[in-house]
Amino acid sequence: MAKPKIKFVPESLHVKTGDTVYVISGKDKGKTGKVLKVFPKKGKIVVENINMITKHMKPSQINPQGGVVTKPAPMFSSKVMLFDEKAGKPTRVGYKFVDGKKVRYSKVSGETL
């Protein structure tokens, strides 16, 4: 009997594409990077130069040479915190309404994101 792969998937993620994030656990702990892609249904994100994997590519028409390629793999969004560049440290994300619109803000500096 195979156990389920994902135990909990949040309704919405605290990070969006283009955000700078700080890795809080795993092999790349302490590194920062930019979010390239978000998979909300799986609760995962892809961050540039974080969680890099090596993939052995078979020769094809697009890549006639083949070879070994390194690329970032998806990781759970709970392993990262948003990085506040003004404060220079990771922060939690809060939500508030400004002029009838829901906006995200940094808990460290109080700045809207």
mmCIF file of N, CA, C and O in Angstrom:
data_model
loop_
_atom_site.group_PDB
_atom_site.id
_atom_site.type_symbol
_atom_site.label_atom_id
_atom_site.label_comp_id
_atom_site.label_asym_id
_atom_site.label_seq_id
_atom_site.Cartn_x
_atom_site.Cartn_y
_atom_site.Cartn_z
ATOM 1 N N MET A 1 0.845 -1.186 0.000
ATOM 2 C CA MET A 1 0.000 0.000 0.000
ATOM 3 C C MET A 1 0.889 1.247 0.000
ATOM 4 O O MET A 1 1.703 1.424 0.897
ATOM 5 N N ALA A 2 0.731 2.084 -0.972
ATOM 6 C CA ALA A 2 1.512 3.323 -1.051
ATOM 7 C C ALA A 2 0.842 4.409 -0.222
ATOM 8 O O ALA A 2 -0.377 4.589 -0.282
ATOM 9 N N LYS A 3 1.645 5.113 0.552
ATOM 10 C CA LYS A 3 1.076 6.186 1.363
ATOM 11 C C LYS A 3 0.952 7.461 0.522
ATOM 12 O O LYS A 3 1.700 7.629 -0.455
ATOM 13 N N PRO A 4 0.023 8.348 0.880
ATOM 14 C CA PRO A 4 -0.161 9.565 0.073
ATOM 15 C C PRO A 4 1.091 10.432 0.102
ATOM 16 O O PRO A 4 1.773 10.534 1.123
ATOM 17 N N LYS A 5 1.410 11.058 -1.037
ATOM 18 C CA LYS A 5 2.616 11.854 -1.150
ATOM 19 C C LYS A 5 2.464 13.215 -0.489
ATOM 20 O O LYS A 5 3.393 13.709 0.130
ATOM 21 N N ILE A 6 1.305 13.826 -0.626
ATOM 22 C CA ILE A 6 1.087 15.153 -0.052
ATOM 23 C C ILE A 6 0.058 15.029 1.066
ATOM 24 O O ILE A 6 -1.049 14.559 0.852
ATOM 25 N N LYS A 7 0.449 15.468 2.262
ATOM 26 C CA LYS A 7 -0.469 15.380 3.389
ATOM 27 C C LYS A 7 -1.309 16.629 3.528
ATOM 28 O O LYS A 7 -2.453 16.572 3.922
ATOM 29 N N PHE A 8 -0.731 17.798 3.223
ATOM 30 C CA PHE A 8 -1.459 19.055 3.390
ATOM 31 C C PHE A 8 -1.099 20.009 2.267
ATOM 32 O O PHE A 8 0.075 20.222 1.986
ATOM 33 N N VAL A 9 -2.106 20.560 1.604
ATOM 34 C CA VAL A 9 -1.894 21.569 0.571
ATOM 35 C C VAL A 9 -2.650 22.822 0.991
ATOM 36 O O VAL A 9 -3.860 22.779 1.200
ATOM 37 N N PRO A 10 -1.946 23.957 1.157
ATOM 38 C CA PRO A 10 -2.629 25.188 1.568
ATOM 39 C C PRO A 10 -3.582 25.691 0.488
ATOM 40 O O PRO A 10 -3.391 25.407 -0.696
ATOM 41 N N GLU A 11 -4.613 26.447 0.909
ATOM 42 C CA GLU A 11 -5.582 26.989 -0.042
ATOM 43 C C GLU A 11 -4.924 27.994 -0.983
ATOM 44 O O GLU A 11 -5.202 28.029 -2.167
ATOM 45 N N SER A 12 -4.063 28.854 -0.435
ATOM 46 C CA SER A 12 -3.333 29.810 -1.257
ATOM 47 C C SER A 12 -1.906 29.904 -0.728
ATOM 48 O O SER A 12 -1.661 29.677 0.461
ATOM 49 N N LEU A 13 -0.978 30.226 -1.594
ATOM 50 C CA LEU A 13 0.429 30.303 -1.205
ATOM 51 C C LEU A 13 0.796 31.721 -0.787
ATOM 52 O O LEU A 13 0.231 32.691 -1.274
ATOM 53 N N HIS A 14 1.779 31.841 0.100
ATOM 54 C CA HIS A 14 2.222 33.140 0.596
ATOM 55 C C HIS A 14 3.230 33.808 -0.333
ATOM 56 O O HIS A 14 3.603 34.947 -0.108
ATOM 57 N N VAL A 15 3.670 33.094 -1.381
ATOM 58 C CA VAL A 15 4.630 33.666 -2.338
ATOM 59 C C VAL A 15 4.027 33.653 -3.732
ATOM 60 O O VAL A 15 3.162 32.843 -4.040
ATOM 61 N N LYS A 16 4.498 34.573 -4.553
ATOM 62 C CA LYS A 16 4.046 34.675 -5.938
ATOM 63 C C LYS A 16 5.249 34.638 -6.859
ATOM 64 O O LYS A 16 6.387 34.808 -6.422
ATOM 65 N N THR A 17 5.006 34.463 -8.147
ATOM 66 C CA THR A 17 6.066 34.466 -9.136
ATOM 67 C C THR A 17 6.772 35.821 -9.125
ATOM 68 O O THR A 17 6.133 36.858 -9.113
ATOM 69 N N GLY A 18 8.099 35.788 -9.086
ATOM 70 C CA GLY A 18 8.879 37.021 -9.080
ATOM 71 C C GLY A 18 9.342 37.459 -7.702
ATOM 72 O O GLY A 18 10.198 38.327 -7.583
ATOM 73 N N ASP A 19 8.794 36.866 -6.627
ATOM 74 C CA ASP A 19 9.213 37.204 -5.263
ATOM 75 C C ASP A 19 10.619 36.667 -4.992
ATOM 76 O O ASP A 19 11.013 35.629 -5.519
ATOM 77 N N THR A 20 11.351 37.354 -4.126
ATOM 78 C CA THR A 20 12.629 36.851 -3.638
ATOM 79 C C THR A 20 12.356 36.127 -2.333
ATOM 80 O O THR A 20 11.704 36.666 -1.446
ATOM 81 N N VAL A 21 12.835 34.881 -2.240
ATOM 82 C CA VAL A 21 12.566 34.068 -1.062
ATOM 83 C C VAL A 21 13.858 33.585 -0.410
ATOM 84 O O VAL A 21 14.902 33.518 -1.045
ATOM 85 N N TYR A 22 13.754 33.248 0.885
ATOM 86 C CA TYR A 22 14.858 32.747 1.692
ATOM 87 C C TYR A 22 14.520 31.320 2.101
ATOM 88 O O TYR A 22 13.436 31.070 2.624
ATOM 89 N N VAL A 23 15.425 30.365 1.853
ATOM 90 C CA VAL A 23 15.173 28.957 2.165
ATOM 91 C C VAL A 23 15.450 28.717 3.650
ATOM 92 O O VAL A 23 16.532 29.039 4.138
ATOM 93 N N ILE A 24 14.458 28.158 4.371
ATOM 94 C CA ILE A 24 14.592 27.960 5.808
ATOM 95 C C ILE A 24 14.893 26.518 6.197
ATOM 96 O O ILE A 24 15.252 26.253 7.343
ATOM 97 N N SER A 25 14.757 25.560 5.276
ATOM 98 C CA SER A 25 15.107 24.174 5.593
ATOM 99 C C SER A 25 15.495 23.425 4.328
ATOM 100 O O SER A 25 15.145 23.816 3.221
ATOM 101 N N GLY A 26 16.238 22.334 4.519
ATOM 102 C CA GLY A 26 16.672 21.511 3.403
ATOM 103 C C GLY A 26 18.136 21.713 3.080
ATOM 104 O O GLY A 26 18.872 22.399 3.797
ATOM 105 N N LYS A 27 18.581 21.128 1.977
ATOM 106 C CA LYS A 27 20.000 21.163 1.621
ATOM 107 C C LYS A 27 20.484 22.561 1.230
ATOM 108 O O LYS A 27 21.673 22.839 1.319
ATOM 109 N N ASP A 28 19.584 23.435 0.802
ATOM 110 C CA ASP A 28 19.945 24.796 0.396
ATOM 111 C C ASP A 28 19.591 25.837 1.457
ATOM 112 O O ASP A 28 19.397 27.013 1.146
ATOM 113 N N LYS A 29 19.521 25.428 2.720
ATOM 114 C CA LYS A 29 19.143 26.319 3.816
ATOM 115 C C LYS A 29 20.070 27.537 3.875
ATOM 116 O O LYS A 29 21.283 27.402 3.775
ATOM 117 N N GLY A 30 19.452 28.733 3.985
ATOM 118 C CA GLY A 30 20.221 29.969 4.078
ATOM 119 C C GLY A 30 20.406 30.697 2.764
ATOM 120 O O GLY A 30 20.845 31.841 2.750
ATOM 121 N N LYS A 31 20.041 30.063 1.648
ATOM 122 C CA LYS A 31 20.196 30.696 0.335
ATOM 123 C C LYS A 31 18.950 31.502 -0.018
ATOM 124 O O LYS A 31 17.866 31.243 0.484
ATOM 125 N N THR A 32 19.128 32.488 -0.909
ATOM 126 C CA THR A 32 17.994 33.261 -1.414
ATOM 127 C C THR A 32 17.912 33.084 -2.922
ATOM 128 O O THR A 32 18.917 32.834 -3.584
ATOM 129 N N GLY A 33 16.714 33.243 -3.463
ATOM 130 C CA GLY A 33 16.513 33.117 -4.900
ATOM 131 C C GLY A 33 15.167 33.681 -5.308
ATOM 132 O O GLY A 33 14.327 33.998 -4.464
ATOM 133 N N LYS A 34 14.973 33.783 -6.612
ATOM 134 C CA LYS A 34 13.747 34.337 -7.180
ATOM 135 C C LYS A 34 12.799 33.207 -7.568
ATOM 136 O O LYS A 34 13.225 32.203 -8.140
ATOM 137 N N VAL A 35 11.509 33.376 -7.268
ATOM 138 C CA VAL A 35 10.504 32.366 -7.605
ATOM 139 C C VAL A 35 10.238 32.423 -9.104
ATOM 140 O O VAL A 35 9.865 33.466 -9.640
ATOM 141 N N LEU A 36 10.457 31.290 -9.791
ATOM 142 C CA LEU A 36 10.253 31.216 -11.234
ATOM 143 C C LEU A 36 8.859 30.726 -11.597
ATOM 144 O O LEU A 36 8.257 31.212 -12.546
ATOM 145 N N LYS A 37 8.339 29.751 -10.835
ATOM 146 C CA LYS A 37 7.055 29.144 -11.158
ATOM 147 C C LYS A 37 6.351 28.730 -9.866
ATOM 148 O O LYS A 37 7.004 28.389 -8.888
ATOM 149 N N VAL A 38 5.019 28.762 -9.874
ATOM 150 C CA VAL A 38 4.220 28.406 -8.703
ATOM 151 C C VAL A 38 3.195 27.357 -9.108
ATOM 152 O O VAL A 38 2.538 27.486 -10.137
ATOM 153 N N PHE A 39 3.072 26.291 -8.303
ATOM 154 C CA PHE A 39 2.077 25.241 -8.503
ATOM 155 C C PHE A 39 1.143 25.229 -7.291
ATOM 156 O O PHE A 39 1.366 24.479 -6.340
ATOM 157 N N PRO A 40 0.085 26.076 -7.290
ATOM 158 C CA PRO A 40 -0.772 26.192 -6.102
ATOM 159 C C PRO A 40 -1.509 24.909 -5.725
ATOM 160 O O PRO A 40 -1.708 24.644 -4.549
ATOM 161 N N LYS A 41 -1.904 24.097 -6.694
ATOM 162 C CA LYS A 41 -2.640 22.869 -6.377
ATOM 163 C C LYS A 41 -1.759 21.843 -5.684
ATOM 164 O O LYS A 41 -2.240 21.034 -4.896
ATOM 165 N N LYS A 42 -0.463 21.861 -5.967
ATOM 166 C CA LYS A 42 0.475 20.941 -5.326
ATOM 167 C C LYS A 42 1.139 21.566 -4.103
ATOM 168 O O LYS A 42 1.775 20.871 -3.320
ATOM 169 N N GLY A 43 1.027 22.891 -3.954
ATOM 170 C CA GLY A 43 1.671 23.573 -2.838
ATOM 171 C C GLY A 43 3.168 23.705 -3.018
ATOM 172 O O GLY A 43 3.911 23.806 -2.053
ATOM 173 N N LYS A 44 3.629 23.692 -4.285
ATOM 174 C CA LYS A 44 5.060 23.724 -4.571
ATOM 175 C C LYS A 44 5.443 24.947 -5.387
ATOM 176 O O LYS A 44 4.605 25.544 -6.060
ATOM 177 N N ILE A 45 6.735 25.297 -5.323
ATOM 178 C CA ILE A 45 7.282 26.405 -6.103
ATOM 179 C C ILE A 45 8.629 25.992 -6.688
ATOM 180 O O ILE A 45 9.263 25.062 -6.201
ATOM 181 N N VAL A 46 9.053 26.699 -7.747
ATOM 182 C CA VAL A 46 10.372 26.502 -8.332
ATOM 183 C C VAL A 46 11.138 27.799 -8.128
ATOM 184 O O VAL A 46 10.675 28.876 -8.500
ATOM 185 N N VAL A 47 12.329 27.698 -7.497
ATOM 186 C CA VAL A 47 13.161 28.858 -7.204
ATOM 187 C C VAL A 47 14.462 28.717 -7.983
ATOM 188 O O VAL A 47 15.061 27.632 -8.003
ATOM 189 N N GLU A 48 14.921 29.821 -8.617
ATOM 190 C CA GLU A 48 16.125 29.731 -9.442
ATOM 191 C C GLU A 48 17.364 29.438 -8.598
ATOM 192 O O GLU A 48 17.551 30.013 -7.532
ATOM 193 N N ASN A 49 18.169 28.499 -9.069
ATOM 194 C CA ASN A 49 19.417 28.048 -8.438
ATOM 195 C C ASN A 49 19.230 27.431 -7.044
ATOM 196 O O ASN A 49 20.169 27.361 -6.269
ATOM 197 N N ILE A 50 18.024 26.987 -6.731
ATOM 198 C CA ILE A 50 17.743 26.298 -5.469
ATOM 199 C C ILE A 50 17.145 24.934 -5.802
ATOM 200 O O ILE A 50 16.358 24.810 -6.731
ATOM 201 N N ASN A 51 17.524 23.897 -5.033
ATOM 202 C CA ASN A 51 17.042 22.527 -5.239
ATOM 203 C C ASN A 51 17.367 22.034 -6.652
ATOM 204 O O ASN A 51 16.518 21.491 -7.349
ATOM 205 N N MET A 52 18.618 22.235 -7.061
ATOM 206 C CA MET A 52 19.065 21.847 -8.401
ATOM 207 C C MET A 52 19.200 20.326 -8.505
ATOM 208 O O MET A 52 19.701 19.675 -7.586
ATOM 209 N N ILE A 53 18.720 19.774 -9.631
ATOM 210 C CA ILE A 53 18.844 18.345 -9.898
ATOM 211 C C ILE A 53 19.573 18.157 -11.222
ATOM 212 O O ILE A 53 19.565 19.051 -12.073
ATOM 213 N N THR A 54 20.210 17.002 -11.389
ATOM 214 C CA THR A 54 20.855 16.681 -12.665
ATOM 215 C C THR A 54 19.967 15.696 -13.407
ATOM 216 O O THR A 54 19.499 14.720 -12.832
ATOM 217 N N LYS A 55 19.723 15.995 -14.661
ATOM 218 C CA LYS A 55 18.856 15.152 -15.480
ATOM 219 C C LYS A 55 19.659 14.689 -16.690
ATOM 220 O O LYS A 55 20.294 15.505 -17.364
ATOM 221 N N HIS A 56 19.644 13.398 -16.945
ATOM 222 C CA HIS A 56 20.345 12.838 -18.090
ATOM 223 C C HIS A 56 19.408 12.867 -19.287
ATOM 224 O O HIS A 56 18.395 12.180 -19.296
ATOM 225 N N MET A 57 19.736 13.692 -20.291
ATOM 226 C CA MET A 57 18.878 13.878 -21.456
ATOM 227 C C MET A 57 19.322 12.965 -22.589
ATOM 228 O O MET A 57 20.503 12.897 -22.924
ATOM 229 N N LYS A 58 18.345 12.303 -23.174
ATOM 230 C CA LYS A 58 18.577 11.447 -24.323
ATOM 231 C C LYS A 58 18.698 12.334 -25.567
ATOM 232 O O LYS A 58 18.011 13.347 -25.659
ATOM 233 N N PRO A 59 19.535 11.998 -26.535
ATOM 234 C CA PRO A 59 19.588 12.810 -27.754
ATOM 235 C C PRO A 59 18.225 12.841 -28.461
ATOM 236 O O PRO A 59 17.552 11.821 -28.585
ATOM 237 N N SER A 60 17.812 14.033 -28.902
ATOM 238 C CA SER A 60 16.551 14.203 -29.612
ATOM 239 C C SER A 60 16.763 15.225 -30.728
ATOM 240 O O SER A 60 17.861 15.752 -30.890
ATOM 241 N N GLN A 61 15.714 15.534 -31.476
ATOM 242 C CA GLN A 61 15.834 16.513 -32.561
ATOM 243 C C GLN A 61 16.123 17.904 -32.004
ATOM 244 O O GLN A 61 16.881 18.661 -32.586
ATOM 245 N N ILE A 62 15.504 18.247 -30.872
ATOM 246 C CA ILE A 62 15.726 19.554 -30.260
ATOM 247 C C ILE A 62 17.138 19.625 -29.662
ATOM 248 O O ILE A 62 17.834 20.620 -29.808
ATOM 249 N N ASN A 63 17.529 18.561 -28.974
ATOM 250 C CA ASN A 63 18.843 18.493 -28.335
ATOM 251 C C ASN A 63 19.600 17.290 -28.908
ATOM 252 O O ASN A 63 19.628 16.223 -28.300
ATOM 253 N N PRO A 64 20.232 17.435 -30.103
ATOM 254 C CA PRO A 64 20.876 16.284 -30.746
ATOM 255 C C PRO A 64 22.087 15.748 -29.971
ATOM 256 O O PRO A 64 22.446 14.586 -30.126
ATOM 257 N N GLN A 65 22.694 16.579 -29.134
ATOM 258 C CA GLN A 65 23.874 16.173 -28.387
ATOM 259 C C GLN A 65 23.515 15.295 -27.182
ATOM 260 O O GLN A 65 24.248 14.393 -26.831
ATOM 261 N N GLY A 66 22.354 15.587 -26.546
ATOM 262 C CA GLY A 66 22.000 14.883 -25.317
ATOM 263 C C GLY A 66 22.865 15.396 -24.180
ATOM 264 O O GLY A 66 23.304 16.542 -24.207
ATOM 265 N N GLY A 67 23.123 14.583 -23.168
ATOM 266 C CA GLY A 67 24.030 14.958 -22.089
ATOM 267 C C GLY A 67 23.328 15.166 -20.765
ATOM 268 O O GLY A 67 22.154 14.848 -20.594
ATOM 269 N N VAL A 68 24.087 15.729 -19.805
ATOM 270 C CA VAL A 68 23.590 15.945 -18.453
ATOM 271 C C VAL A 68 23.227 17.414 -18.286
ATOM 272 O O VAL A 68 24.024 18.297 -18.577
ATOM 273 N N VAL A 69 21.988 17.668 -17.836
ATOM 274 C CA VAL A 69 21.492 19.029 -17.659
ATOM 275 C C VAL A 69 21.131 19.235 -16.189
ATOM 276 O O VAL A 69 20.522 18.357 -15.572
ATOM 277 N N THR A 70 21.510 20.382 -15.614
ATOM 278 C CA THR A 70 21.079 20.705 -14.253
ATOM 279 C C THR A 70 19.964 21.735 -14.325
ATOM 280 O O THR A 70 20.048 22.686 -15.103
ATOM 281 N N LYS A 71 18.913 21.513 -13.534
ATOM 282 C CA LYS A 71 17.782 22.432 -13.523
ATOM 283 C C LYS A 71 17.138 22.431 -12.152
ATOM 284 O O LYS A 71 17.270 21.457 -11.402
ATOM 285 N N PRO A 72 16.425 23.535 -11.788
ATOM 286 C CA PRO A 72 15.777 23.575 -10.474
ATOM 287 C C PRO A 72 14.526 22.703 -10.444
ATOM 288 O O PRO A 72 13.757 22.668 -11.406
ATOM 289 N N ALA A 73 14.334 21.989 -9.344
ATOM 290 C CA ALA A 73 13.168 21.128 -9.159
ATOM 291 C C ALA A 73 12.178 21.812 -8.219
ATOM 292 O O ALA A 73 12.577 22.657 -7.416
ATOM 293 N N PRO A 74 10.889 21.459 -8.304
ATOM 294 C CA PRO A 74 9.907 22.050 -7.392
ATOM 295 C C PRO A 74 10.182 21.655 -5.939
ATOM 296 O O PRO A 74 10.688 20.577 -5.665
ATOM 297 N N MET A 75 9.862 22.575 -5.021
ATOM 298 C CA MET A 75 9.985 22.315 -3.588
ATOM 299 C C MET A 75 8.745 22.855 -2.891
ATOM 300 O O MET A 75 8.051 23.705 -3.440
ATOM 301 N N PHE A 76 8.467 22.347 -1.691
ATOM 302 C CA PHE A 76 7.283 22.802 -0.971
ATOM 303 C C PHE A 76 7.440 24.259 -0.558
ATOM 304 O O PHE A 76 8.513 24.684 -0.140
ATOM 305 N N SER A 77 6.354 25.016 -0.662
ATOM 306 C CA SER A 77 6.381 26.446 -0.350
ATOM 307 C C SER A 77 6.607 26.700 1.133
ATOM 308 O O SER A 77 7.047 27.775 1.524
ATOM 309 N N SER A 78 6.337 25.696 1.977
ATOM 310 C CA SER A 78 6.536 25.861 3.420
ATOM 311 C C SER A 78 8.014 25.899 3.799
ATOM 312 O O SER A 78 8.355 26.279 4.915
ATOM 313 N N LYS A 79 8.893 25.529 2.881
ATOM 314 C CA LYS A 79 10.333 25.540 3.146
ATOM 315 C C LYS A 79 10.968 26.904 2.894
ATOM 316 O O LYS A 79 12.174 27.061 3.071
ATOM 317 N N VAL A 80 10.173 27.890 2.453
ATOM 318 C CA VAL A 80 10.725 29.219 2.170
ATOM 319 C C VAL A 80 9.957 30.309 2.900
ATOM 320 O O VAL A 80 8.795 30.138 3.255
ATOM 321 N N MET A 81 10.664 31.425 3.130
ATOM 322 C CA MET A 81 10.046 32.639 3.671
ATOM 323 C C MET A 81 10.312 33.749 2.678
ATOM 324 O O MET A 81 11.344 33.743 1.996
ATOM 325 N N LEU A 82 9.417 34.702 2.608
ATOM 326 C CA LEU A 82 9.615 35.859 1.758
ATOM 327 C C LEU A 82 10.799 36.660 2.283
ATOM 328 O O LEU A 82 10.944 36.813 3.492
ATOM 329 N N PHE A 83 11.669 37.147 1.396
ATOM 330 C CA PHE A 83 12.844 37.912 1.810
ATOM 331 C C PHE A 83 12.556 39.394 1.615
ATOM 332 O O PHE A 83 12.239 39.837 0.521
ATOM 333 N N ASP A 84 12.629 40.155 2.718
ATOM 334 C CA ASP A 84 12.401 41.598 2.683
ATOM 335 C C ASP A 84 13.728 42.285 2.381
ATOM 336 O O ASP A 84 14.634 42.299 3.213
ATOM 337 N N GLU A 85 13.863 42.839 1.172
ATOM 338 C CA GLU A 85 15.128 43.439 0.759
ATOM 339 C C GLU A 85 15.416 44.754 1.479
ATOM 340 O O GLU A 85 16.567 45.104 1.695
ATOM 341 N N LYS A 86 14.367 45.480 1.877
ATOM 342 C CA LYS A 86 14.573 46.744 2.611
ATOM 343 C C LYS A 86 15.152 46.465 4.001
ATOM 344 O O LYS A 86 16.057 47.151 4.462
ATOM 345 N N ALA A 87 14.615 45.447 4.684
ATOM 346 C CA ALA A 87 15.106 45.085 6.016
ATOM 347 C C ALA A 87 16.345 44.193 5.924
ATOM 348 O O ALA A 87 17.121 44.111 6.865
ATOM 349 N N GLY A 88 16.510 43.489 4.795
ATOM 350 C CA GLY A 88 17.660 42.611 4.607
ATOM 351 C C GLY A 88 17.558 41.289 5.335
ATOM 352 O O GLY A 88 18.567 40.653 5.607
ATOM 353 N N LYS A 89 16.323 40.858 5.652
ATOM 354 C CA LYS A 89 16.137 39.573 6.318
ATOM 355 C C LYS A 89 14.790 38.965 5.945
ATOM 356 O O LYS A 89 13.912 39.664 5.434
ATOM 357 N N PRO A 90 14.605 37.654 6.203
ATOM 358 C CA PRO A 90 13.331 37.016 5.867
ATOM 359 C C PRO A 90 12.195 37.511 6.749
ATOM 360 O O PRO A 90 12.423 37.942 7.880
ATOM 361 N N THR A 91 10.980 37.448 6.208
ATOM 362 C CA THR A 91 9.820 37.964 6.930
ATOM 363 C C THR A 91 8.597 37.094 6.682
ATOM 364 O O THR A 91 8.519 36.392 5.677
ATOM 365 N N ARG A 92 7.663 37.175 7.612
ATOM 366 C CA ARG A 92 6.360 36.547 7.383
ATOM 367 C C ARG A 92 5.505 37.522 6.590
ATOM 368 O O ARG A 92 5.774 38.723 6.553
ATOM 369 N N VAL A 93 4.449 37.003 5.974
ATOM 370 C CA VAL A 93 3.579 37.810 5.129
ATOM 371 C C VAL A 93 2.258 38.041 5.837
ATOM 372 O O VAL A 93 1.652 37.104 6.357
ATOM 373 N N GLY A 94 1.820 39.304 5.863
ATOM 374 C CA GLY A 94 0.516 39.641 6.409
ATOM 375 C C GLY A 94 -0.364 40.194 5.303
ATOM 376 O O GLY A 94 0.127 40.569 4.238
ATOM 377 N N TYR A 95 -1.663 40.224 5.549
ATOM 378 C CA TYR A 95 -2.609 40.742 4.570
ATOM 379 C C TYR A 95 -3.432 41.846 5.208
ATOM 380 O O TYR A 95 -3.854 41.725 6.357
ATOM 381 N N LYS A 96 -3.653 42.934 4.471
ATOM 382 C CA LYS A 96 -4.526 44.008 4.940
ATOM 383 C C LYS A 96 -5.221 44.639 3.738
ATOM 384 O O LYS A 96 -4.809 44.432 2.602
ATOM 385 N N PHE A 97 -6.280 45.401 4.021
ATOM 386 C CA PHE A 97 -7.031 46.058 2.960
ATOM 387 C C PHE A 97 -6.614 47.515 2.856
ATOM 388 O O PHE A 97 -6.623 48.242 3.846
ATOM 389 N N VAL A 98 -6.225 47.928 1.642
ATOM 390 C CA VAL A 98 -5.853 49.322 1.373
ATOM 391 C C VAL A 98 -6.707 49.789 0.211
ATOM 392 O O VAL A 98 -6.631 49.243 -0.889
ATOM 393 N N ASP A 99 -7.543 50.791 0.437
ATOM 394 C CA ASP A 99 -8.458 51.322 -0.583
ATOM 395 C C ASP A 99 -9.341 50.231 -1.185
ATOM 396 O O ASP A 99 -9.566 50.198 -2.392
ATOM 397 N N GLY A 100 -9.831 49.319 -0.358
ATOM 398 C CA GLY A 100 -10.723 48.254 -0.824
ATOM 399 C C GLY A 100 -10.024 47.098 -1.508
ATOM 400 O O GLY A 100 -10.682 46.175 -1.970
ATOM 401 N N LYS A 101 -8.689 47.117 -1.592
ATOM 402 C CA LYS A 101 -7.934 46.022 -2.213
ATOM 403 C C LYS A 101 -7.136 45.289 -1.153
ATOM 404 O O LYS A 101 -6.556 45.910 -0.255
ATOM 405 N N LYS A 102 -7.086 43.959 -1.265
ATOM 406 C CA LYS A 102 -6.313 43.152 -0.339
ATOM 407 C C LYS A 102 -4.854 43.146 -0.804
ATOM 408 O O LYS A 102 -4.573 42.772 -1.935
ATOM 409 N N VAL A 103 -3.945 43.588 0.061
ATOM 410 C CA VAL A 103 -2.526 43.642 -0.290
ATOM 411 C C VAL A 103 -1.702 42.862 0.735
ATOM 412 O O VAL A 103 -2.106 42.713 1.885
ATOM 413 N N ARG A 104 -0.551 42.381 0.285
ATOM 414 C CA ARG A 104 0.383 41.690 1.181
ATOM 415 C C ARG A 104 1.349 42.716 1.770
ATOM 416 O O ARG A 104 1.713 43.671 1.097
ATOM 417 N N TYR A 105 1.755 42.493 3.019
ATOM 418 C CA TYR A 105 2.745 43.372 3.612
ATOM 419 C C TYR A 105 3.744 42.568 4.442
ATOM 420 O O TYR A 105 3.463 41.459 4.870
ATOM 421 N N SER A 106 4.927 43.139 4.632
ATOM 422 C CA SER A 106 5.994 42.514 5.382
ATOM 423 C C SER A 106 5.756 42.728 6.871
ATOM 424 O O SER A 106 5.528 43.842 7.305
ATOM 425 N N LYS A 107 5.825 41.656 7.666
ATOM 426 C CA LYS A 107 5.643 41.757 9.113
ATOM 427 C C LYS A 107 6.854 42.413 9.772
ATOM 428 O O LYS A 107 6.741 42.966 10.857
ATOM 429 N N VAL A 108 8.020 42.372 9.126
ATOM 430 C CA VAL A 108 9.230 42.950 9.703
ATOM 431 C C VAL A 108 9.251 44.461 9.541
ATOM 432 O O VAL A 108 9.391 45.203 10.511
ATOM 433 N N SER A 109 9.096 44.941 8.289
ATOM 434 C CA SER A 109 9.202 46.378 8.027
ATOM 435 C C SER A 109 7.846 47.079 7.934
ATOM 436 O O SER A 109 7.780 48.300 8.022
ATOM 437 N N GLY A 110 6.768 46.321 7.696
ATOM 438 C CA GLY A 110 5.448 46.920 7.547
ATOM 439 C C GLY A 110 5.167 47.456 6.154
ATOM 440 O O GLY A 110 4.112 48.008 5.902
ATOM 441 N N GLU A 111 6.122 47.300 5.234
ATOM 442 C CA GLU A 111 5.976 47.780 3.856
ATOM 443 C C GLU A 111 5.036 46.875 3.072
ATOM 444 O O GLU A 111 5.039 45.653 3.255
ATOM 445 N N THR A 112 4.251 47.467 2.155
ATOM 446 C CA THR A 112 3.412 46.658 1.280
ATOM 447 C C THR A 112 4.288 46.051 0.186
ATOM 448 O O THR A 112 5.280 46.637 -0.221
ATOM 449 N N LEU A 113 3.895 44.859 -0.265
ATOM 450 C CA LEU A 113 4.706 44.134 -1.253
ATOM 451 C C LEU A 113 4.111 44.271 -2.650
ATOM 452 O O LEU A 113 2.931 44.324 -2.816
#
